[in-house]
PDB file of C-alpha atoms in Angstrom:
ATOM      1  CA  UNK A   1    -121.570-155.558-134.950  1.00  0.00           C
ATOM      2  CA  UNK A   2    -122.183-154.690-131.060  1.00  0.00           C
ATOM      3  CA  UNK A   3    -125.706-153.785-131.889  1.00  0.00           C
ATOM      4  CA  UNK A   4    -126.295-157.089-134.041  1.00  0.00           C
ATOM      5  CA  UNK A   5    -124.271-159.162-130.851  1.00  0.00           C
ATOM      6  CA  UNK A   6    -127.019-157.678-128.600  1.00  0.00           C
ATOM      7  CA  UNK A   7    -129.547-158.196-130.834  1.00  0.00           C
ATOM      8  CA  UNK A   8    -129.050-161.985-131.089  1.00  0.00           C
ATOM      9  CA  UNK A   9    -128.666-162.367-127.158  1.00  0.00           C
ATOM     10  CA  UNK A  10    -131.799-160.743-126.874  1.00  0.00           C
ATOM     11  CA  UNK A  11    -133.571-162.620-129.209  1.00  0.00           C
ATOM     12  CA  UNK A  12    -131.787-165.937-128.342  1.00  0.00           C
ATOM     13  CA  UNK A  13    -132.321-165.386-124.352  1.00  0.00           C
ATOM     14  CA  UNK A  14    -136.255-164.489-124.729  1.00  0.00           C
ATOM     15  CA  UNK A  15    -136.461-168.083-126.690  1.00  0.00           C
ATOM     16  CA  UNK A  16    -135.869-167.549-130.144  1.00  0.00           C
ATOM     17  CA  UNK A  17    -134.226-168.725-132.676  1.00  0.00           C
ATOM     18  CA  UNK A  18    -131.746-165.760-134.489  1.00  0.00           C
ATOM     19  CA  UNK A  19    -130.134-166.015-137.798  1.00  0.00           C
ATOM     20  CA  UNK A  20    -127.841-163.317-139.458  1.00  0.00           C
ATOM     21  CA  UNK A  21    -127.511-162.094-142.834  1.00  0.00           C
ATOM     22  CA  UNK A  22    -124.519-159.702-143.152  1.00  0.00           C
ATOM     23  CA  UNK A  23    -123.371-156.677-146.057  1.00  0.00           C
ATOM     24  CA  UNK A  24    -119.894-156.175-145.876  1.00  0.00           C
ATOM     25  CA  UNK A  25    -116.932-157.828-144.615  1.00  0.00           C
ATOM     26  CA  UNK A  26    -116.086-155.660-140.970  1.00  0.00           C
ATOM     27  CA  UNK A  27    -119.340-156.943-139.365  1.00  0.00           C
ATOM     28  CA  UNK A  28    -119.136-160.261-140.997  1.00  0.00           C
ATOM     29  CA  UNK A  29    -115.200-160.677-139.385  1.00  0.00           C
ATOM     30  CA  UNK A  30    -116.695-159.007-136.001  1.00  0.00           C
ATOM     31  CA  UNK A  31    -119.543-161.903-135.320  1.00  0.00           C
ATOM     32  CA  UNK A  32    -118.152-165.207-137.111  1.00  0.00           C
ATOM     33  CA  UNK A  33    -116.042-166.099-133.970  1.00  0.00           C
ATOM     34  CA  UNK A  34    -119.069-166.617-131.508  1.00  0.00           C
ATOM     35  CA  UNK A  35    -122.111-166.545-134.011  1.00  0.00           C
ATOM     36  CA  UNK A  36    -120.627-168.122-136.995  1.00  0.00           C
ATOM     37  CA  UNK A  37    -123.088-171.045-136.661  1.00  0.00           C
ATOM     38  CA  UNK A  38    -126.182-168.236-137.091  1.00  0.00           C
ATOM     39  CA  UNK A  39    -124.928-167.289-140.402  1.00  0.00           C
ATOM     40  CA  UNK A  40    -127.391-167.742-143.518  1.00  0.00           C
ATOM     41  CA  UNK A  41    -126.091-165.490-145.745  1.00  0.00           C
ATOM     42  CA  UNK A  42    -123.103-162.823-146.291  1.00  0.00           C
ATOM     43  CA  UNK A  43    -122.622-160.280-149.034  1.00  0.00           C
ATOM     44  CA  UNK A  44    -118.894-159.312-148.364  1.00  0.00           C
ATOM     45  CA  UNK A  45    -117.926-157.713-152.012  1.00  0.00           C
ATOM     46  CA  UNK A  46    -120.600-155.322-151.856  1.00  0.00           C
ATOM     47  CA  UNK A  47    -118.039-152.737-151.538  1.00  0.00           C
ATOM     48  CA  UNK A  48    -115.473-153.735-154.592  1.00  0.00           C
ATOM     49  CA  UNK A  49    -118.536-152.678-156.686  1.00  0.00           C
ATOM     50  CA  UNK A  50    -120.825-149.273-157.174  1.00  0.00           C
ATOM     51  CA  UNK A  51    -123.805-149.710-155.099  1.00  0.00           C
ATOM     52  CA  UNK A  52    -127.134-150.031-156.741  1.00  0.00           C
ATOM     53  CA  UNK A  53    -130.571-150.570-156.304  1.00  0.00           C
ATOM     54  CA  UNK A  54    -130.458-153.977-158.154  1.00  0.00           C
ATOM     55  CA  UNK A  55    -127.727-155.296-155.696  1.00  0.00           C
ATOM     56  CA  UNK A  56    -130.148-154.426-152.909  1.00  0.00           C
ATOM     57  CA  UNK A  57    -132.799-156.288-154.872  1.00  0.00           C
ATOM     58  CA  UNK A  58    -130.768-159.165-155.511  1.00  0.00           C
ATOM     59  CA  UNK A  59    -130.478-158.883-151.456  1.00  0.00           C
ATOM     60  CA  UNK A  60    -134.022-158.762-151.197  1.00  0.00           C
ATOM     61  CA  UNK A  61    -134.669-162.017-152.944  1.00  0.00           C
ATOM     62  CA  UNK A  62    -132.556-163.744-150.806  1.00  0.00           C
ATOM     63  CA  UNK A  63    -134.036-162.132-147.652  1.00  0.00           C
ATOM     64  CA  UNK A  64    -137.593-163.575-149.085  1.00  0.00           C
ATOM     65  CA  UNK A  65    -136.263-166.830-149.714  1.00  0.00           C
ATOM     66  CA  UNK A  66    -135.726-166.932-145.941  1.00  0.00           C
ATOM     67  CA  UNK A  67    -138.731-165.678-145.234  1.00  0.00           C
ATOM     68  CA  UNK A  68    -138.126-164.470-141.698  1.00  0.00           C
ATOM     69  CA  UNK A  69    -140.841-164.347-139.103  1.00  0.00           C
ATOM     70  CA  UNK A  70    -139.311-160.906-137.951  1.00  0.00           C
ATOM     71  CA  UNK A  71    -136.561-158.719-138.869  1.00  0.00           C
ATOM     72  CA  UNK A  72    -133.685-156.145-137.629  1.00  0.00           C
ATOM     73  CA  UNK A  73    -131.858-154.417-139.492  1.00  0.00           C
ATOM     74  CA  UNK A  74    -129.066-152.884-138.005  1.00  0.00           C
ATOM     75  CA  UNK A  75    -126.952-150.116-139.172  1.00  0.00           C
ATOM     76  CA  UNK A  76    -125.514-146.567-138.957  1.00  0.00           C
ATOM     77  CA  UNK A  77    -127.927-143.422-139.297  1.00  0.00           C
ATOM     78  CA  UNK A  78    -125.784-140.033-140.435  1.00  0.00           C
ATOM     79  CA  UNK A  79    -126.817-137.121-138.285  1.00  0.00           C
ATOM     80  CA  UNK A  80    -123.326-134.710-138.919  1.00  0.00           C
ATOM     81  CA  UNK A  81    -120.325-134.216-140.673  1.00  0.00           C
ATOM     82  CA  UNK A  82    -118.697-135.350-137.353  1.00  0.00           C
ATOM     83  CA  UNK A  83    -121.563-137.685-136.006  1.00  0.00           C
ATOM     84  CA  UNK A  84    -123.641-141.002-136.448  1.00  0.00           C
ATOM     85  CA  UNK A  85    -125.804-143.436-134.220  1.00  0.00           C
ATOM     86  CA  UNK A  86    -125.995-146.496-135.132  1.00  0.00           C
ATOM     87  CA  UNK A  87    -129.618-147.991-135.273  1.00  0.00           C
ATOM     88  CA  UNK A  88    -131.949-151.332-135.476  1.00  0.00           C
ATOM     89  CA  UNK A  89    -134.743-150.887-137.546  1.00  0.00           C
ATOM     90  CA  UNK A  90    -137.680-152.886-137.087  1.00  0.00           C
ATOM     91  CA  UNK A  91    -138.793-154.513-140.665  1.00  0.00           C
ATOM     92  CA  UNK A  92    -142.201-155.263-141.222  1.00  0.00           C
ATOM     93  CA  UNK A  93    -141.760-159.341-142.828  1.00  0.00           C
ATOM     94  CA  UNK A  94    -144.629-160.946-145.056  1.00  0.00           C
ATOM     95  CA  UNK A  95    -145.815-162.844-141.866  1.00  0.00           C
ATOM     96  CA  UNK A  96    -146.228-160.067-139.780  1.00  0.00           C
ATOM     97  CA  UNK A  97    -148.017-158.512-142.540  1.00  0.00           C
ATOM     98  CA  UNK A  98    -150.613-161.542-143.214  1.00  0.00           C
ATOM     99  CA  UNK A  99    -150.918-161.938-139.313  1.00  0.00           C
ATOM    100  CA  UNK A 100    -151.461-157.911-138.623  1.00  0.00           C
ATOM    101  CA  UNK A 101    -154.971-157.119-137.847  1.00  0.00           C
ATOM    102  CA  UNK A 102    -157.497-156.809-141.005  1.00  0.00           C
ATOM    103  CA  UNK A 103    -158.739-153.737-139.289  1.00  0.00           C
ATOM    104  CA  UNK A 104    -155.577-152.070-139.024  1.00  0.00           C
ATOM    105  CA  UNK A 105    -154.326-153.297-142.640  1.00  0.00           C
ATOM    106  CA  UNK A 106    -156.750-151.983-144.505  1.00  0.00           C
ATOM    107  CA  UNK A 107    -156.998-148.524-142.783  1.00  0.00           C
ATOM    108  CA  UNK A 108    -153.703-148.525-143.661  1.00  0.00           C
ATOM    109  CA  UNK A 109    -153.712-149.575-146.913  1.00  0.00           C
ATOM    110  CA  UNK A 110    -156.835-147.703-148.116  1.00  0.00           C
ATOM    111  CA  UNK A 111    -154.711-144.919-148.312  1.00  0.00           C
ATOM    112  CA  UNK A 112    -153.781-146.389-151.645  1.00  0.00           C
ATOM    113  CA  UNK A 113    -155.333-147.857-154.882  1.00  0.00           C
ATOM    114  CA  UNK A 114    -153.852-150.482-156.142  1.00  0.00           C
ATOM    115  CA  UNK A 115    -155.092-151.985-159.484  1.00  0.00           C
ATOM    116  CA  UNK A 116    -154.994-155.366-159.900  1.00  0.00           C
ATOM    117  CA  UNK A 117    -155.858-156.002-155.904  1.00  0.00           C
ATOM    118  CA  UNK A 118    -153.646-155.488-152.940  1.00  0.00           C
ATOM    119  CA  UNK A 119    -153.747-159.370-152.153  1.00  0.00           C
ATOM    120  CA  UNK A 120    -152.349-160.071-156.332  1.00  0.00           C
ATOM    121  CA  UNK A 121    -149.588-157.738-155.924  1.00  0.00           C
ATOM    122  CA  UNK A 122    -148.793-157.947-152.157  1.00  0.00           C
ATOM    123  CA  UNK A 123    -146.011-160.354-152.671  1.00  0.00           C
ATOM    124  CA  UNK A 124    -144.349-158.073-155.126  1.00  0.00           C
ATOM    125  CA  UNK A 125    -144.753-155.265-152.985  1.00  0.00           C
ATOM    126  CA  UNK A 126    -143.348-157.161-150.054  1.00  0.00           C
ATOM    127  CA  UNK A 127    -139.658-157.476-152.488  1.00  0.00           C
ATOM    128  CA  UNK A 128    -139.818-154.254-153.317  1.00  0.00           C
ATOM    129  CA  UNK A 129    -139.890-152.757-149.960  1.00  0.00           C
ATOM    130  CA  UNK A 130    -137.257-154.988-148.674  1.00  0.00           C
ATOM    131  CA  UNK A 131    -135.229-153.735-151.610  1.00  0.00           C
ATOM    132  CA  UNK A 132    -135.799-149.970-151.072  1.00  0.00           C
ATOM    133  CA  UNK A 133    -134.964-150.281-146.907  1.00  0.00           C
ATOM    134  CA  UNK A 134    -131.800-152.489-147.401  1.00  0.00           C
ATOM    135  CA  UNK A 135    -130.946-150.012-150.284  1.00  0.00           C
ATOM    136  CA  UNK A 136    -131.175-146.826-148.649  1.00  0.00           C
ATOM    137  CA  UNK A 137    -129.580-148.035-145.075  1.00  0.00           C
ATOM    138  CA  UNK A 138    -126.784-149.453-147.370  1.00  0.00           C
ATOM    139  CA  UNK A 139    -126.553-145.400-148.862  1.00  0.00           C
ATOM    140  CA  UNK A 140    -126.956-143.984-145.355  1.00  0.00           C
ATOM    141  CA  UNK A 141    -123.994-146.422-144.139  1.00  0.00           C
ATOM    142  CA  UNK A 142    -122.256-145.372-147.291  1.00  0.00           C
ATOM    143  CA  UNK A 143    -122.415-141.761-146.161  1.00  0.00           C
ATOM    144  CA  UNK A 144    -121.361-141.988-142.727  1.00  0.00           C
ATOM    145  CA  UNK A 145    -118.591-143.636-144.039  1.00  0.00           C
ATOM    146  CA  UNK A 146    -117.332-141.001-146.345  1.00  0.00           C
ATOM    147  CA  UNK A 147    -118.220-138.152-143.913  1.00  0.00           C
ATOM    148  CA  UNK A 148    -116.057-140.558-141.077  1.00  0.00           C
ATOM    149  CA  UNK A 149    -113.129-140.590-143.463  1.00  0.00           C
ATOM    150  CA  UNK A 150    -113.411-136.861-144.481  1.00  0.00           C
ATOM    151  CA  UNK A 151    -113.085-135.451-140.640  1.00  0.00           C
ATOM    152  CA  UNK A 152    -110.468-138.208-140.158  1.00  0.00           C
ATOM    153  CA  UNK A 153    -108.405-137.306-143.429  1.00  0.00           C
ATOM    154  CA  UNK A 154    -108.841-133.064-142.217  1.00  0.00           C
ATOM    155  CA  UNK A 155    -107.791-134.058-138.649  1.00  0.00           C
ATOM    156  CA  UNK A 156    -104.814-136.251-140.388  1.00  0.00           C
ATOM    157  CA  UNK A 157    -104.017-133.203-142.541  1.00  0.00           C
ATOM    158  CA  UNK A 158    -104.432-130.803-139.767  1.00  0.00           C
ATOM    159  CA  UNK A 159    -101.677-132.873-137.554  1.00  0.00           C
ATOM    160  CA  UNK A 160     -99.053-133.366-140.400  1.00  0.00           C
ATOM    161  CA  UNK A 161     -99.095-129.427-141.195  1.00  0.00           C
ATOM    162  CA  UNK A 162     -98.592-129.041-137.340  1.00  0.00           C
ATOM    163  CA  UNK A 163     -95.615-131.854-137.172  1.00  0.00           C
ATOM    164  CA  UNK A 164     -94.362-130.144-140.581  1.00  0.00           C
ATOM    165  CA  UNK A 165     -94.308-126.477-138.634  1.00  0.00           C
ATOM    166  CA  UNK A 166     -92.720-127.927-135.870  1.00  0.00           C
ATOM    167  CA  UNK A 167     -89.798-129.605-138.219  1.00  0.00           C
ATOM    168  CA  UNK A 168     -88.888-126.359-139.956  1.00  0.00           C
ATOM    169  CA  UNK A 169     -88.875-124.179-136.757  1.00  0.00           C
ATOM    170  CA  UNK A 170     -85.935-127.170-136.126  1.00  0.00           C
ATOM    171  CA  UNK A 171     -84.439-127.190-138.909  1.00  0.00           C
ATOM    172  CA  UNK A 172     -84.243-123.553-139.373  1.00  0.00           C
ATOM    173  CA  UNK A 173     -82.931-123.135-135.846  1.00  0.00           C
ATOM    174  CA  UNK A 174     -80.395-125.690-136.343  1.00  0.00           C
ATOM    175  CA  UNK A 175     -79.437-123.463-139.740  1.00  0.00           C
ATOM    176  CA  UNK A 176     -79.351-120.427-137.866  1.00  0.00           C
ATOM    177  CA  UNK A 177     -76.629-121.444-135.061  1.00  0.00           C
ATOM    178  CA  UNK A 178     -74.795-122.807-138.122  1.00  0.00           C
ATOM    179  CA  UNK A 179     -74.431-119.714-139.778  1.00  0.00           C
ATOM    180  CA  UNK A 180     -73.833-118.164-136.729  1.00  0.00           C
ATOM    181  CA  UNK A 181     -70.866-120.549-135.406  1.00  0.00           C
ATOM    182  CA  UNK A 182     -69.379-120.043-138.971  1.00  0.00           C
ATOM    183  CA  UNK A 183     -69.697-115.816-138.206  1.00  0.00           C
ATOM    184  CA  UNK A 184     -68.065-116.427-135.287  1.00  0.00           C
ATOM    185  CA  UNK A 185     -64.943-118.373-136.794  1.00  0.00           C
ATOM    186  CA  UNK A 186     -64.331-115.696-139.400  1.00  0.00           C
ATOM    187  CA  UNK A 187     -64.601-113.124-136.915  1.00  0.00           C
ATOM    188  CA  UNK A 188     -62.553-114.877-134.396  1.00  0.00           C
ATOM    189  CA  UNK A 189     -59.839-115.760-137.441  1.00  0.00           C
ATOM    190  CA  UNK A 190     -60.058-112.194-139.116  1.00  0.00           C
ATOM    191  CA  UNK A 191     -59.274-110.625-135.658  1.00  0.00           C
ATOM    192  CA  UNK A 192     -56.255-113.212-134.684  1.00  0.00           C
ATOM    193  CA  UNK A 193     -54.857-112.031-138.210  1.00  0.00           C
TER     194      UNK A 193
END
């Protein structure tokens, strides 16, 4: 959300116009206050159901409906168990694409043959990769979530076996001066006899 906030101020403060499409309900929550008026579109169930690659295309569809003239998207890159940096990605759009040099598009794209032409299946092409980026940030995300969790459940578990330790040392001790206070009274009570 802090990188999306900074995004939009950026964007908004160099002249233009910003508009936010959101997965998930934290980041959604985090920017409605001050850019709730920005808002196109939200997807915050994504979560109460398994992630797949036709979600992300349904995603997609809506992304081309809007047809942005640029795109960010924004969100966390896994590099460890224990780390992750959150990140904007730049997202080529269809307009960049028809605007890019013809130069530079075809040396780029005469990598590949494409049969029928490029220009018959570009829009179809365009979907798709909007689908595949949205769907495998959304599985990145997904992972530094679960690794997140993981070192915070072993440093959870870690800290109630410590408090659990220091319990029974208690509890034993207080059982020990028992015993011995009771030791003490028969010894006292055997020797007064």
């Amino acid at each position: 959300a802090k990188m999306c906030r900074r995004g939009i101020a950026a964007d908004e403060a160099a002249g233009n116009s910003a508009k936010y499409m959101g997965i998930g309900a934290k980041g959604s929550a985090a920017l409605k206050r001050f850019y709730g008026d920005r808002f196109t579109t939200t997807f915050e169930e994504c979560a109460k159901v398994p992630w797949t690659f036709g979600a992300a295309s349904i995603i997609a569809e809506k992304v081309i409906a809007a047809n942005p003239s640029k795109m960010k998207v924004c969100s966390n890159k896994f590099r460890s168990l224990v780390a992750y940096e959150t990140q904007a990605a730049q997202v080529v759009t269809l307009n960049e694409a028809m605007t890019m040099d013809r130069a530079e598009f075809s040396k780029a794209m005469d990598v590949y043959s494409f049969e029928p032409s490029i220009y018959e299946v570009w829009n179809d092409l365009q979907e798709f990769y909007y689908a595949s980026v949205i769907h495998g940030l959304y599985l990145e995300g997904a992972v530094s979530e679960q690794s997140s969790r993981m070192a915070a459940m072993e440093s959870a578990s870690k800290n109630a076996n410590e408090m659990l330790e220091k319990v029974s040392l208690v509890y034993n001790r207080a059982r020990q001066a028992k015993i011995t206070t009771e030791l003490c009274e028969i010894i006292s009570g055997a020797s007064a006899v």
